[in-house]
CSV table of C-alpha atoms (C1' of nucleotides) in Angstrom, one decimal:
chain,number,residue,atom,x,y,z
N,1,MET,CA,14.0,-20.5,13.0
N,2,GLY,CA,13.8,-22.5,15.8
N,3,VAL,CA,10.7,-23.5,18.9
N,4,VAL,CA,9.5,-20.8,19.9
N,5,PRO,CA,8.3,-21.5,23.5
N,6,ALA,CA,5.2,-23.1,24.0
N,7,ASP,CA,4.8,-21.5,27.2
N,8,GLN,CA,5.7,-18.0,26.0
N,9,GLN,CA,3.2,-15.6,28.4
N,10,HIS,CA,1.1,-12.8,27.5
N,11,ALA,CA,2.1,-9.5,27.3
N,12,GLN,CA,-0.7,-8.5,29.9
N,13,VAL,CA,-1.1,-10.1,33.2
N,14,SER,CA,-4.8,-9.7,33.7
N,15,GLN,CA,-5.8,-9.7,37.7
N,16,GLY,CA,-7.2,-13.1,38.0
N,17,PRO,CA,-8.7,-14.7,40.7
N,18,ARG,CA,-5.7,-16.5,41.9
N,19,ALA,CA,-2.9,-13.8,41.9
N,20,GLY,CA,-0.2,-15.9,41.9
N,21,ALA,CA,-1.1,-17.8,38.4
N,22,VAL,CA,-0.2,-16.3,35.4
N,23,ALA,CA,-3.4,-15.1,33.2
N,24,THR,CA,-3.2,-17.8,30.1
N,25,ARG,CA,-6.5,-16.8,28.8
N,26,ARG,CA,-8.0,-13.4,27.7
N,27,ARG,CA,-11.9,-13.3,26.4
N,28,GLY,CA,-14.4,-10.9,24.9
N,29,ASP,CA,-13.0,-7.2,24.8
N,30,ALA,CA,-9.7,-8.0,26.4
N,31,LEU,CA,-8.8,-10.3,23.6
N,32,LEU,CA,-10.4,-8.1,21.0
N,33,GLY,CA,-8.3,-5.5,21.8
N,34,ALA,CA,-5.2,-7.9,21.8
N,35,ILE,CA,-6.3,-8.3,18.3
N,36,PHE,CA,-6.0,-4.8,17.3
N,37,ASP,CA,-3.0,-4.1,18.9
N,38,ALA,CA,-1.8,-7.1,17.0
N,39,VAL,CA,-3.2,-5.9,13.3
N,40,PHE,CA,-1.5,-2.1,13.7
N,41,ASP,CA,1.6,-3.9,15.1
N,42,GLN,CA,2.2,-6.1,11.7
N,43,LEU,CA,0.9,-3.4,9.7
N,44,ARG,CA,3.7,-1.4,11.0
N,45,THR,CA,6.2,-3.8,11.1
N,46,VAL,CA,5.8,-6.0,8.3
N,47,GLY,CA,3.1,-3.8,6.0
N,48,TYR,CA,-0.2,-4.3,4.2
N,49,ALA,CA,0.7,-6.6,1.9
N,50,ASN,CA,2.5,-8.9,4.2
N,51,LEU,CA,0.0,-8.8,7.0
N,52,THR,CA,-0.9,-12.6,7.5
N,53,MET,CA,-3.8,-14.3,9.9
N,54,ASP,CA,-0.9,-16.5,11.1
N,55,ARG,CA,1.2,-14.0,11.6
N,56,VAL,CA,-1.4,-11.6,13.7
N,57,ALA,CA,-2.3,-14.7,16.0
N,58,ALA,CA,0.8,-15.3,16.6
N,59,ALA,CA,1.4,-11.6,17.5
N,60,ALA,CA,-1.6,-11.5,19.9
N,61,GLY,CA,-0.9,-14.8,21.4
N,62,THR,CA,-3.7,-16.2,20.0
N,63,SER,CA,-4.4,-18.7,17.1
N,64,LYS,CA,-5.7,-18.2,13.5
N,65,THR,CA,-9.2,-20.5,14.6
N,66,VAL,CA,-10.1,-17.4,17.1
N,67,LEU,CA,-9.8,-14.3,14.0
N,68,TYR,CA,-11.9,-16.7,11.9
N,69,ARG,CA,-14.4,-17.2,14.5
N,70,ARG,CA,-14.9,-13.6,14.7
N,71,TRP,CA,-14.5,-12.3,11.3
N,72,ALA,CA,-15.3,-14.1,7.8
N,73,ALA,CA,-12.0,-12.7,6.3
N,74,LYS,CA,-8.9,-10.9,6.4
N,75,GLU,CA,-9.9,-7.7,5.2
N,76,ASP,CA,-13.2,-7.4,7.5
N,77,MET,CA,-11.2,-8.2,10.2
N,78,ILE,CA,-8.7,-4.9,9.5
N,79,ALA,CA,-11.3,-2.6,8.7
N,80,ASP,CA,-13.0,-3.9,12.2
N,81,ALA,CA,-9.7,-3.0,14.0
N,82,LEU,CA,-10.2,0.3,12.0
N,83,ARG,CA,-13.4,0.9,13.4
N,84,HIS,CA,-12.9,0.4,16.7
N,85,ARG,CA,-9.5,2.9,16.7
N,86,LEU,CA,-10.3,5.0,14.7
N,87,PRO,CA,-11.4,8.8,15.8
N,88,THR,CA,-14.9,9.9,15.6
N,89,PRO,CA,-14.8,13.6,14.2
N,90,GLY,CA,-18.1,14.1,15.1
N,91,ASP,CA,-17.6,14.0,18.3
N,92,ILE,CA,-15.3,16.9,18.5
N,93,PRO,CA,-17.3,19.2,20.4
N,94,LEU,CA,-16.8,23.1,18.3
N,95,THR,CA,-16.4,26.1,20.6
N,96,GLY,CA,-16.2,28.7,18.2
N,97,ASP,CA,-13.3,29.8,18.4
N,98,LEU,CA,-11.8,29.3,15.0
N,99,ARG,CA,-7.8,28.5,15.7
N,100,ALA,CA,-9.3,26.2,18.8
N,101,ASP,CA,-11.4,24.5,16.6
N,102,VAL,CA,-9.3,24.1,13.2
N,103,HIS,CA,-6.7,22.7,16.2
N,104,ALA,CA,-8.9,20.1,17.0
N,105,LEU,CA,-9.9,18.9,13.7
N,106,LEU,CA,-6.3,18.6,12.7
N,107,ARG,CA,-5.6,16.8,16.0
N,108,CYS,CA,-8.6,14.2,15.4
N,109,VAL,CA,-6.8,13.7,11.8
N,110,GLN,CA,-3.2,13.4,13.4
N,111,ALA,CA,-4.9,10.3,16.1
N,112,SER,CA,-6.0,8.4,12.8
N,113,PHE,CA,-2.3,7.9,12.1
N,114,SER,CA,-1.0,7.5,16.3
N,115,SER,CA,-4.1,5.2,17.1
N,116,THR,CA,-3.4,3.2,13.9
N,117,ARG,CA,0.3,3.4,14.8
N,118,GLY,CA,0.9,5.6,11.7
N,119,THR,CA,-0.6,3.1,9.5
N,120,ALA,CA,-3.7,4.9,8.4
N,121,PHE,CA,-2.5,6.2,5.2
N,122,GLN,CA,-0.3,2.9,4.5
N,123,LEU,CA,-4.0,1.3,4.2
N,124,VAL,CA,-5.3,4.4,2.2
N,125,SER,CA,-3.4,3.1,-1.0
N,126,ALA,CA,-2.8,-0.3,-0.5
N,127,GLU,CA,-5.8,-0.8,-1.8
N,128,ALA,CA,-5.9,1.8,-4.7
N,129,GLY,CA,-6.9,0.7,-7.7
N,130,CYS,CA,-8.5,-2.5,-6.4
N,131,GLY,CA,-11.7,-4.1,-6.9
N,132,ARG,CA,-13.3,-3.5,-3.7
N,133,PRO,CA,-11.2,-1.0,-1.1
N,134,VAL,CA,-13.1,-1.8,1.6
N,135,VAL,CA,-10.3,-0.9,4.1
N,136,ARG,CA,-9.3,2.4,2.4
N,137,GLN,CA,-12.8,3.7,2.0
N,138,THR,CA,-13.6,3.2,6.1
N,139,ILE,CA,-10.7,5.8,7.2
N,140,ILE,CA,-11.6,8.2,4.2
N,141,ASP,CA,-15.3,7.7,5.0
N,142,HIS,CA,-14.7,7.9,8.7
N,143,VAL,CA,-11.8,10.1,9.1
N,144,VAL,CA,-10.5,12.5,6.4
N,145,GLU,CA,-13.9,13.3,4.9
N,146,PRO,CA,-15.8,14.2,7.9
N,147,CYS,CA,-12.6,16.2,9.1
N,148,VAL,CA,-12.6,18.4,6.1
N,149,GLN,CA,-15.9,19.3,6.1
N,150,LEU,CA,-16.0,20.3,9.7
N,151,ILE,CA,-12.8,22.9,8.8
N,152,ALA,CA,-14.7,23.8,6.2
N,153,GLU,CA,-18.1,24.3,8.4
N,154,VAL,CA,-15.7,26.5,10.6
N,155,LEU,CA,-14.5,28.7,8.3
N,156,ARG,CA,-17.5,29.4,6.8
N,157,ARG,CA,-19.0,30.3,10.3
N,158,ALA,CA,-15.6,32.4,10.8
N,159,ALA,CA,-16.0,34.1,7.9
N,160,GLU,CA,-19.7,34.6,8.8
N,161,ARG,CA,-18.8,36.7,11.8
N,162,GLY,CA,-16.3,38.5,9.7
N,163,GLU,CA,-13.1,36.7,11.1
N,164,ILE,CA,-11.5,35.7,8.2
N,165,ARG,CA,-12.0,36.7,4.4
N,166,PRO,CA,-14.7,35.3,2.7
N,167,GLU,CA,-13.3,33.4,-0.4
N,168,ALA,CA,-10.7,31.7,2.1
N,169,ALA,CA,-13.9,29.8,3.2
N,170,ASN,CA,-13.9,26.7,1.0
N,171,GLU,CA,-12.7,23.0,0.6
N,172,LEU,CA,-10.0,23.8,-0.7
N,173,VAL,CA,-8.2,25.5,2.8
N,174,ALA,CA,-9.9,23.4,4.6
N,175,ALA,CA,-8.0,20.4,3.1
N,176,SER,CA,-4.8,22.0,3.2
N,177,GLY,CA,-4.3,21.3,7.0
N,178,PRO,CA,-5.1,17.5,6.5
N,179,ALA,CA,-3.4,17.4,3.1
N,180,MET,CA,0.3,18.6,5.4
N,181,LEU,CA,-0.4,15.8,7.9
N,182,VAL,CA,-1.1,13.3,5.5
N,183,GLN,CA,2.3,13.8,3.6
N,184,TYR,CA,4.1,14.4,6.9
N,185,SER,CA,2.9,10.9,7.8
N,186,LEU,CA,3.6,9.1,4.2
N,187,ILE,CA,7.0,10.9,3.4
N,188,ARG,CA,8.7,11.9,7.0
N,189,GLU,CA,7.2,9.4,9.8
N,190,PRO,CA,4.5,7.6,10.2
N,191,VAL,CA,3.1,9.3,14.0
N,192,VAL,CA,2.8,13.3,13.3
N,193,PRO,CA,3.8,15.2,16.3
N,194,ASP,CA,2.6,17.6,18.1
N,195,GLU,CA,4.5,20.4,17.5
N,196,PHE,CA,3.9,19.7,13.8
N,197,VAL,CA,0.2,20.4,13.8
N,198,ALA,CA,0.1,23.4,15.5
N,199,SER,CA,2.7,24.5,13.3
N,200,VAL,CA,0.5,23.9,10.5
N,201,VAL,CA,-2.5,25.8,12.0
N,202,ASP,CA,-0.1,28.7,12.3
N,203,GLN,CA,1.9,28.6,9.6
N,204,ILE,CA,-0.6,27.6,7.1
N,205,VAL,CA,-4.5,27.0,7.4
N,206,LEU,CA,-4.5,30.4,9.4
N,207,PRO,CA,-2.3,32.6,7.2
N,208,LEU,CA,-4.8,31.8,4.5
N,209,THR,CA,-7.6,32.7,6.0
N,210,THR,CA,-6.1,36.5,7.1
N,211,ARG,CA,-8.2,39.3,5.6
N,212,SER,CA,-5.4,40.7,4.1
N,213,ALA,CA,-3.9,37.6,2.5
N,214,ALA,CA,-4.0,38.2,-1.5
N,215,ALA,CA,-7.5,37.0,-2.6
N,216,GLU,CA,-6.0,36.0,-6.1
N,217,HIS,CA,-3.5,35.3,-7.9
N,218,GLY,CA,-4.3,33.8,-11.2
F,1,MET,CA,-12.3,-19.0,-17.0
F,2,GLY,CA,-11.4,-21.1,-19.9
F,3,VAL,CA,-8.7,-21.0,-22.3
F,4,VAL,CA,-6.8,-17.7,-23.3
F,5,PRO,CA,-6.3,-17.7,-27.0
F,6,ALA,CA,-2.5,-18.5,-27.5
F,7,ASP,CA,-2.7,-16.0,-30.6
F,8,GLN,CA,-3.7,-13.4,-29.1
F,9,GLN,CA,-2.1,-10.1,-30.8
F,10,HIS,CA,0.0,-7.5,-28.9
F,11,ALA,CA,-1.6,-4.2,-28.6
F,12,GLN,CA,1.5,-2.4,-30.5
F,13,VAL,CA,2.4,-3.4,-34.2
F,14,SER,CA,5.8,-2.4,-35.2
F,15,GLN,CA,6.3,-1.4,-38.5
F,16,GLY,CA,8.7,-5.0,-39.4
F,17,PRO,CA,10.5,-5.4,-42.6
F,18,ARG,CA,7.2,-7.4,-43.7
F,19,ALA,CA,4.4,-5.1,-43.3
F,20,GLY,CA,2.0,-7.7,-44.2
F,21,ALA,CA,2.7,-10.0,-41.1
F,22,VAL,CA,1.8,-9.2,-37.9
F,23,ALA,CA,4.6,-7.9,-35.5
F,24,THR,CA,5.1,-10.5,-33.0
F,25,ARG,CA,8.4,-10.4,-31.1
F,26,ARG,CA,9.1,-7.4,-29.5
F,27,ARG,CA,12.8,-6.6,-28.8
F,28,GLY,CA,14.8,-3.9,-26.7
F,29,ASP,CA,13.3,-1.0,-25.8
F,30,ALA,CA,9.8,-1.5,-27.5
F,31,LEU,CA,10.0,-4.5,-25.4
F,32,LEU,CA,10.7,-2.7,-21.9
F,33,GLY,CA,8.4,0.2,-22.5
F,34,ALA,CA,5.6,-2.6,-22.7
F,35,ILE,CA,6.8,-4.3,-19.8
F,36,PHE,CA,6.6,-0.9,-17.9
F,37,ASP,CA,3.4,0.2,-19.1
F,38,ALA,CA,2.1,-3.5,-17.7
F,39,VAL,CA,3.8,-2.7,-14.4
F,40,PHE,CA,1.5,0.4,-14.0
F,41,ASP,CA,-1.6,-0.9,-15.8
F,42,GLN,CA,-1.4,-3.6,-13.2
F,43,LEU,CA,-0.3,-1.8,-10.2
F,44,ARG,CA,-3.7,0.6,-11.9
F,45,THR,CA,-5.9,-2.3,-12.1
F,46,VAL,CA,-5.2,-5.1,-9.5
F,47,GLY,CA,-3.2,-3.1,-6.9
F,48,TYR,CA,0.5,-3.5,-5.5
F,49,ALA,CA,-0.6,-6.3,-3.5
F,50,ASN,CA,-1.9,-8.5,-6.6
F,51,LEU,CA,0.4,-7.5,-8.8
F,52,THR,CA,2.1,-10.6,-9.7
F,53,MET,CA,5.4,-11.7,-12.2
F,54,ASP,CA,2.7,-13.8,-14.1
F,55,ARG,CA,0.3,-11.1,-14.7
F,56,VAL,CA,2.5,-8.8,-15.7
F,57,ALA,CA,4.0,-10.8,-17.8
F,58,ALA,CA,0.7,-11.7,-19.6
F,59,ALA,CA,-0.8,-8.1,-19.5
F,60,ALA,CA,2.9,-7.1,-21.6
F,61,GLY,CA,2.1,-10.4,-24.2
F,62,THR,CA,5.6,-11.8,-22.8
F,63,SER,CA,6.4,-14.2,-20.5
F,64,LYS,CA,8.0,-14.4,-17.2
F,65,THR,CA,11.3,-15.8,-18.8
F,66,VAL,CA,11.6,-12.7,-20.5
F,67,LEU,CA,11.1,-10.7,-16.5
F,68,TYR,CA,13.3,-12.9,-15.0
F,69,ARG,CA,16.2,-12.4,-17.6
F,70,ARG,CA,16.1,-8.5,-16.6
F,71,TRP,CA,15.5,-8.3,-13.1
F,72,ALA,CA,16.3,-10.6,-10.5
F,73,ALA,CA,13.0,-9.8,-8.5
F,74,LYS,CA,9.9,-8.1,-8.7
F,75,GLU,CA,10.8,-5.2,-6.6
F,76,ASP,CA,13.6,-4.6,-8.7
F,77,MET,CA,11.3,-4.6,-11.8
F,78,ILE,CA,8.7,-1.7,-10.1
F,79,ALA,CA,11.7,0.2,-9.3
F,80,ASP,CA,13.6,0.1,-12.6
F,81,ALA,CA,10.3,0.8,-14.4
F,82,LEU,CA,9.8,3.9,-12.0
F,83,ARG,CA,13.4,5.0,-12.8
F,84,HIS,CA,12.3,5.4,-16.4
F,85,ARG,CA,8.9,6.7,-15.8
F,86,LEU,CA,9.6,9.3,-13.3
F,87,PRO,CA,10.1,12.6,-14.3
F,88,THR,CA,13.3,14.4,-13.1
F,89,PRO,CA,12.6,17.6,-10.8
F,90,GLY,CA,16.4,18.7,-11.6
F,91,ASP,CA,15.9,18.9,-15.5
F,92,ILE,CA,13.2,21.6,-15.2
F,93,PRO,CA,14.4,25.2,-15.8
F,94,LEU,CA,13.6,27.9,-13.6
F,95,THR,CA,12.9,31.1,-14.7
F,96,GLY,CA,13.1,33.5,-11.9
F,97,ASP,CA,9.6,34.5,-12.4
F,98,LEU,CA,7.8,33.1,-8.5
F,99,ARG,CA,4.5,31.5,-10.1
F,100,ALA,CA,6.0,29.9,-13.2
F,101,ASP,CA,8.4,28.3,-11.2
F,102,VAL,CA,5.9,26.8,-8.5
F,103,HIS,CA,3.7,25.9,-11.3
F,104,ALA,CA,6.3,23.8,-13.0
F,105,LEU,CA,7.9,22.5,-9.9
F,106,LEU,CA,4.0,21.1,-8.9
F,107,ARG,CA,3.6,19.9,-12.3
F,108,CYS,CA,6.5,17.5,-11.9
F,109,VAL,CA,4.6,16.3,-8.9
F,110,GLN,CA,1.8,15.9,-10.9
F,111,ALA,CA,3.5,14.2,-13.8
F,112,SER,CA,4.6,11.9,-11.4
F,113,PHE,CA,1.0,10.5,-10.6
F,114,SER,CA,-0.1,10.7,-14.7
F,115,SER,CA,3.0,8.8,-15.9
F,116,THR,CA,2.5,6.2,-13.4
F,117,ARG,CA,-1.0,6.0,-14.1
F,118,GLY,CA,-1.8,7.4,-10.5
F,119,THR,CA,-0.1,4.7,-8.6
F,120,ALA,CA,2.8,6.1,-7.7
F,121,PHE,CA,1.8,7.2,-3.9
F,122,GLN,CA,0.0,3.7,-3.8
F,123,LEU,CA,3.8,2.6,-4.0
F,124,VAL,CA,4.9,5.1,-1.6
F,125,SER,CA,2.7,3.5,1.5
F,126,ALA,CA,2.5,0.2,0.1
F,127,GLU,CA,5.6,-0.8,1.5
F,128,ALA,CA,5.6,1.4,4.6
F,129,GLY,CA,7.3,-0.3,8.0
F,130,CYS,CA,8.9,-2.9,5.8
F,131,GLY,CA,12.3,-3.7,5.9
F,132,ARG,CA,13.5,-2.5,2.5
F,133,PRO,CA,11.2,0.0,1.0
F,134,VAL,CA,13.0,0.3,-2.1
F,135,VAL,CA,10.3,1.0,-4.3
F,136,ARG,CA,8.7,3.9,-1.1
F,137,GLN,CA,12.1,5.1,-1.2
F,138,THR,CA,12.5,5.6,-4.9
F,139,ILE,CA,9.8,7.8,-5.1
F,140,ILE,CA,10.4,10.2,-2.6
F,141,ASP,CA,14.2,10.3,-3.1
F,142,HIS,CA,13.3,10.7,-7.2
F,143,VAL,CA,10.2,13.4,-6.6
F,144,VAL,CA,8.7,14.7,-4.0
F,145,GLU,CA,12.1,15.7,-1.8
F,146,PRO,CA,13.9,17.4,-4.8
F,147,CYS,CA,10.7,19.0,-5.6
F,148,VAL,CA,9.9,20.2,-2.0
F,149,GLN,CA,13.1,21.8,-1.9
F,150,LEU,CA,13.6,23.4,-5.3
F,151,ILE,CA,10.6,24.9,-4.4
F,152,ALA,CA,11.9,25.8,-1.2
F,153,GLU,CA,14.9,27.5,-3.1
F,154,VAL,CA,13.0,29.2,-5.2
F,155,LEU,CA,10.5,31.2,-2.6
F,156,ARG,CA,13.8,31.5,-0.4
F,157,ARG,CA,15.1,34.2,-4.2
F,158,ALA,CA,12.2,35.6,-4.2
F,159,ALA,CA,12.1,36.2,-0.9
F,160,GLU,CA,16.1,37.8,-1.2
F,161,ARG,CA,14.2,39.8,-4.4
F,162,GLY,CA,11.9,41.7,-2.4
F,163,GLU,CA,9.0,40.0,-3.5
F,164,ILE,CA,7.3,37.5,-0.5
F,165,ARG,CA,7.3,38.2,2.9
F,166,PRO,CA,10.7,36.5,4.2
F,167,GLU,CA,9.4,34.2,6.5
F,168,ALA,CA,7.3,32.3,4.1
F,169,ALA,CA,10.3,31.3,2.3
F,170,ASN,CA,10.3,28.0,4.4
F,171,GLU,CA,10.0,24.1,3.5
F,172,LEU,CA,7.0,24.0,5.5
F,173,VAL,CA,5.0,26.7,3.1
F,174,ALA,CA,6.8,24.6,0.0
F,175,ALA,CA,5.5,21.3,1.0
F,176,SER,CA,2.3,22.4,0.9
F,177,GLY,CA,2.1,22.3,-2.8
F,178,PRO,CA,3.0,18.6,-3.2
F,179,ALA,CA,1.2,18.2,-0.2
F,180,MET,CA,-2.6,19.2,-1.5
F,181,LEU,CA,-1.6,16.8,-4.9
F,182,VAL,CA,-0.8,14.0,-2.9
F,183,GLN,CA,-4.2,14.6,-1.0
F,184,TYR,CA,-6.0,14.8,-3.8
F,185,SER,CA,-4.3,11.7,-5.4
F,186,LEU,CA,-5.1,9.8,-2.0
F,187,ILE,CA,-8.4,10.6,-1.4
F,188,ARG,CA,-10.1,12.2,-5.2
F,189,GLU,CA,-8.5,10.4,-8.3
F,190,PRO,CA,-5.5,8.7,-8.8
F,191,VAL,CA,-4.4,11.6,-11.8
F,192,VAL,CA,-4.6,14.8,-10.6
F,193,PRO,CA,-6.2,17.3,-13.5
F,194,ASP,CA,-4.7,20.7,-14.5
F,195,GLU,CA,-7.3,23.2,-12.9
F,196,PHE,CA,-6.3,21.4,-9.9
F,197,VAL,CA,-2.9,22.1,-9.9
F,198,ALA,CA,-3.5,25.9,-11.1
F,199,SER,CA,-5.6,26.1,-8.1
F,200,VAL,CA,-3.4,25.0,-5.6
F,201,VAL,CA,-0.5,27.5,-6.5
F,202,ASP,CA,-3.5,30.6,-6.9
F,203,GLN,CA,-5.1,29.8,-4.0
F,204,ILE,CA,-2.6,28.0,-1.2
F,205,VAL,CA,0.6,28.3,-2.0
F,206,LEU,CA,0.8,31.9,-3.4
F,207,PRO,CA,-1.4,33.9,-0.9
F,208,LEU,CA,0.7,32.2,1.7
F,209,THR,CA,3.5,34.1,0.6
F,210,THR,CA,2.1,37.1,0.3
F,211,ARG,CA,3.8,40.1,2.3
F,212,SER,CA,0.6,40.7,4.2
F,213,ALA,CA,-0.7,37.6,5.4
F,214,ALA,CA,0.0,37.6,8.7
F,215,ALA,CA,3.1,36.0,9.8
F,216,GLU,CA,2.3,34.5,13.2
F,217,HIS,CA,-0.8,33.1,14.7
F,218,GLY,CA,0.5,31.4,17.5
M,1,DC,C1',22.5,-17.9,-46.1
M,2,DG,C1',24.0,-18.8,-40.8
M,3,DA,C1',24.7,-18.1,-36.4
M,4,DA,C1',24.5,-16.1,-31.8
M,5,DT,C1',21.3,-13.3,-29.5
M,6,DT,C1',16.7,-13.0,-27.5
M,7,DG,C1',12.3,-13.1,-26.8
M,8,DG,C1',8.5,-16.7,-25.9
M,9,DA,C1',6.0,-20.8,-23.9
M,10,DT,C1',5.5,-24.0,-20.6
M,11,DA,C1',6.1,-26.8,-16.7
M,12,DC,C1',8.2,-27.9,-12.1
M,13,DT,C1',9.6,-26.9,-7.2
M,14,DG,C1',9.4,-25.0,-3.4
M,15,DA,C1',7.6,-21.8,0.0
M,16,DT,C1',3.4,-19.4,1.5
M,17,DC,C1',-1.3,-18.3,2.8
M,18,DC,C1',-6.1,-18.6,3.5
M,19,DG,C1',-9.9,-20.8,5.2
M,20,DT,C1',-11.7,-25.2,7.6
M,21,DA,C1',-11.7,-29.1,10.8
M,22,DT,C1',-11.1,-31.2,14.6
M,23,DC,C1',-9.7,-31.7,19.3
M,24,DT,C1',-8.4,-30.3,24.3
M,25,DT,C1',-8.7,-27.3,27.8
M,26,DA,C1',-9.4,-23.0,30.4
M,27,DC,C1',-12.4,-19.9,32.3
M,28,DG,C1',-16.8,-18.7,34.2
M,29,DG,C1',-21.4,-18.1,35.7
M,30,DA,C1',-25.6,-20.9,37.7
Z,1,DT,C1',-19.6,-27.9,42.0
Z,2,DC,C1',-20.0,-28.8,37.2
Z,3,DC,C1',-21.3,-27.3,32.3
Z,4,DG,C1',-21.7,-24.4,28.4
Z,5,DT,C1',-18.9,-21.6,26.0
Z,6,DA,C1',-15.3,-19.7,24.1
Z,7,DA,C1',-10.0,-20.0,23.7
Z,8,DG,C1',-5.9,-22.4,21.9
Z,9,DA,C1',-3.2,-25.3,19.7
Z,10,DT,C1',-2.9,-28.0,15.5
Z,11,DA,C1',-2.8,-29.9,10.9
Z,12,DC,C1',-4.7,-30.0,6.9
Z,13,DG,C1',-6.1,-28.7,1.3
Z,14,DG,C1',-6.5,-26.3,-2.2
Z,15,DA,C1',-4.7,-22.5,-4.2
Z,16,DT,C1',-1.1,-18.9,-5.4
Z,17,DC,C1',3.2,-17.2,-6.5
Z,18,DA,C1',8.0,-16.5,-6.8
Z,19,DG,C1',12.0,-18.3,-8.6
Z,20,DT,C1',14.1,-21.8,-12.2
Z,21,DA,C1',14.9,-24.9,-16.1
Z,22,DT,C1',14.1,-26.3,-20.2
Z,23,DC,C1',13.1,-26.3,-25.0
Z,24,DC,C1',11.8,-23.8,-29.6
Z,25,DA,C1',11.1,-20.0,-32.4
Z,26,DA,C1',12.3,-15.2,-34.5
Z,27,DT,C1',14.9,-11.4,-35.2
Z,28,DT,C1',19.7,-9.4,-36.1
Z,29,DC,C1',24.0,-9.5,-37.9
Z,30,DG,C1',28.3,-10.5,-39.7
DNA sequence: CGAATTGGATACTGATCCGTATCTTACGGA
DNA sequence: TCCGTAAGATACGGATCAGTATCCAATTCG
């Protein structure tokens, strides 16, 4: 309840010109980064439904005015936070090594959880069924779809090289890895551990591609 | 905007004593069912964030008073709606046939989407990170966890019979089927088609269990 | 038929939150 | 050093919504 001390300090003390004085006012990217931190922090602690501009401002150690000077609406702010924090799968260099490439692309999906503090798929479904699923579509288009497509491409090339059975080079198999990570983030805990990613690669994705795996059961 | 016609009729006309007169007032289970329909309808159309008691009441053709006579709070109502509509995996009879049992259990996961009009995992993540994840935990505990455990059990028995390779009888493989369905519901469309369930069984789960699938890649 | 029960309409309170307006104050460049 | 730009505090209007109170009407049961 009570009174919040008005002279509450920000978490980060930047190296200002006067080293003795506490940095009380951030600008530009420093401020922007603090706001994005606050957004994901709020998503993690109170959830999308209870995320308010007041709370984000308070968590960032700033005020609502600053937020509305940058974004017209709450959704714009969140979408912008995502665009700045989500990894870009297209930047991942592919080596041609099947296991390494699949692993790298799945780590990209994993990074989309950790970079948003595990709130990525909370956001995906929070808006499901709404009129303008801005945030939802941002994540799907930015990370999940590209990763699945890139994994599919990696599988296709491996099939051309004869490393895997050709029938396994499809989007269903390509989607299995991301699906396992999404599942883990939703059911177990928000941020997916490294060992789990490795397990998925070695016990799910790669076994599905081996020559001897039965091609059809139905 | 304007005025909603006060004499708006309910969708369902029950067979009252006077056949000529329009049934205007439902009771008991008929009313309860209409309310649950309205809950999932609202979740689908406006989303969890915009689901209000007023809107649910309006969609059910009743008033807020009726809702608060049954449930103390909004979350209780939603949780109750879930408990009445979600399938119960434990009721599924297991035949001992690997493919049939896996398929039946995955159809149970699928049913948890269709019975909630595709909103099940919207609910799972809408509350992620909140203090009291009532709705979230209801779905996980009621459907997903039981299904994964039952699939794991089915795999274990198949391994004992020598039908599948023993290393595949683990929870990671057991989770792959549900994970694919969750993924589909989140990314593609809310309700998962039958053919997709069959594809997952025949192209993901069963291939992972075949004797010749490489046991380890890492 | 008559009484008890339950459904339904409406209005109200208090809280919350979005988005804006206003004013003060720190920073940083010229 | 001075001035422009942007940060930050605060307050406010308007809207929305949860939950309650009150009154009325229909259905069911005795």
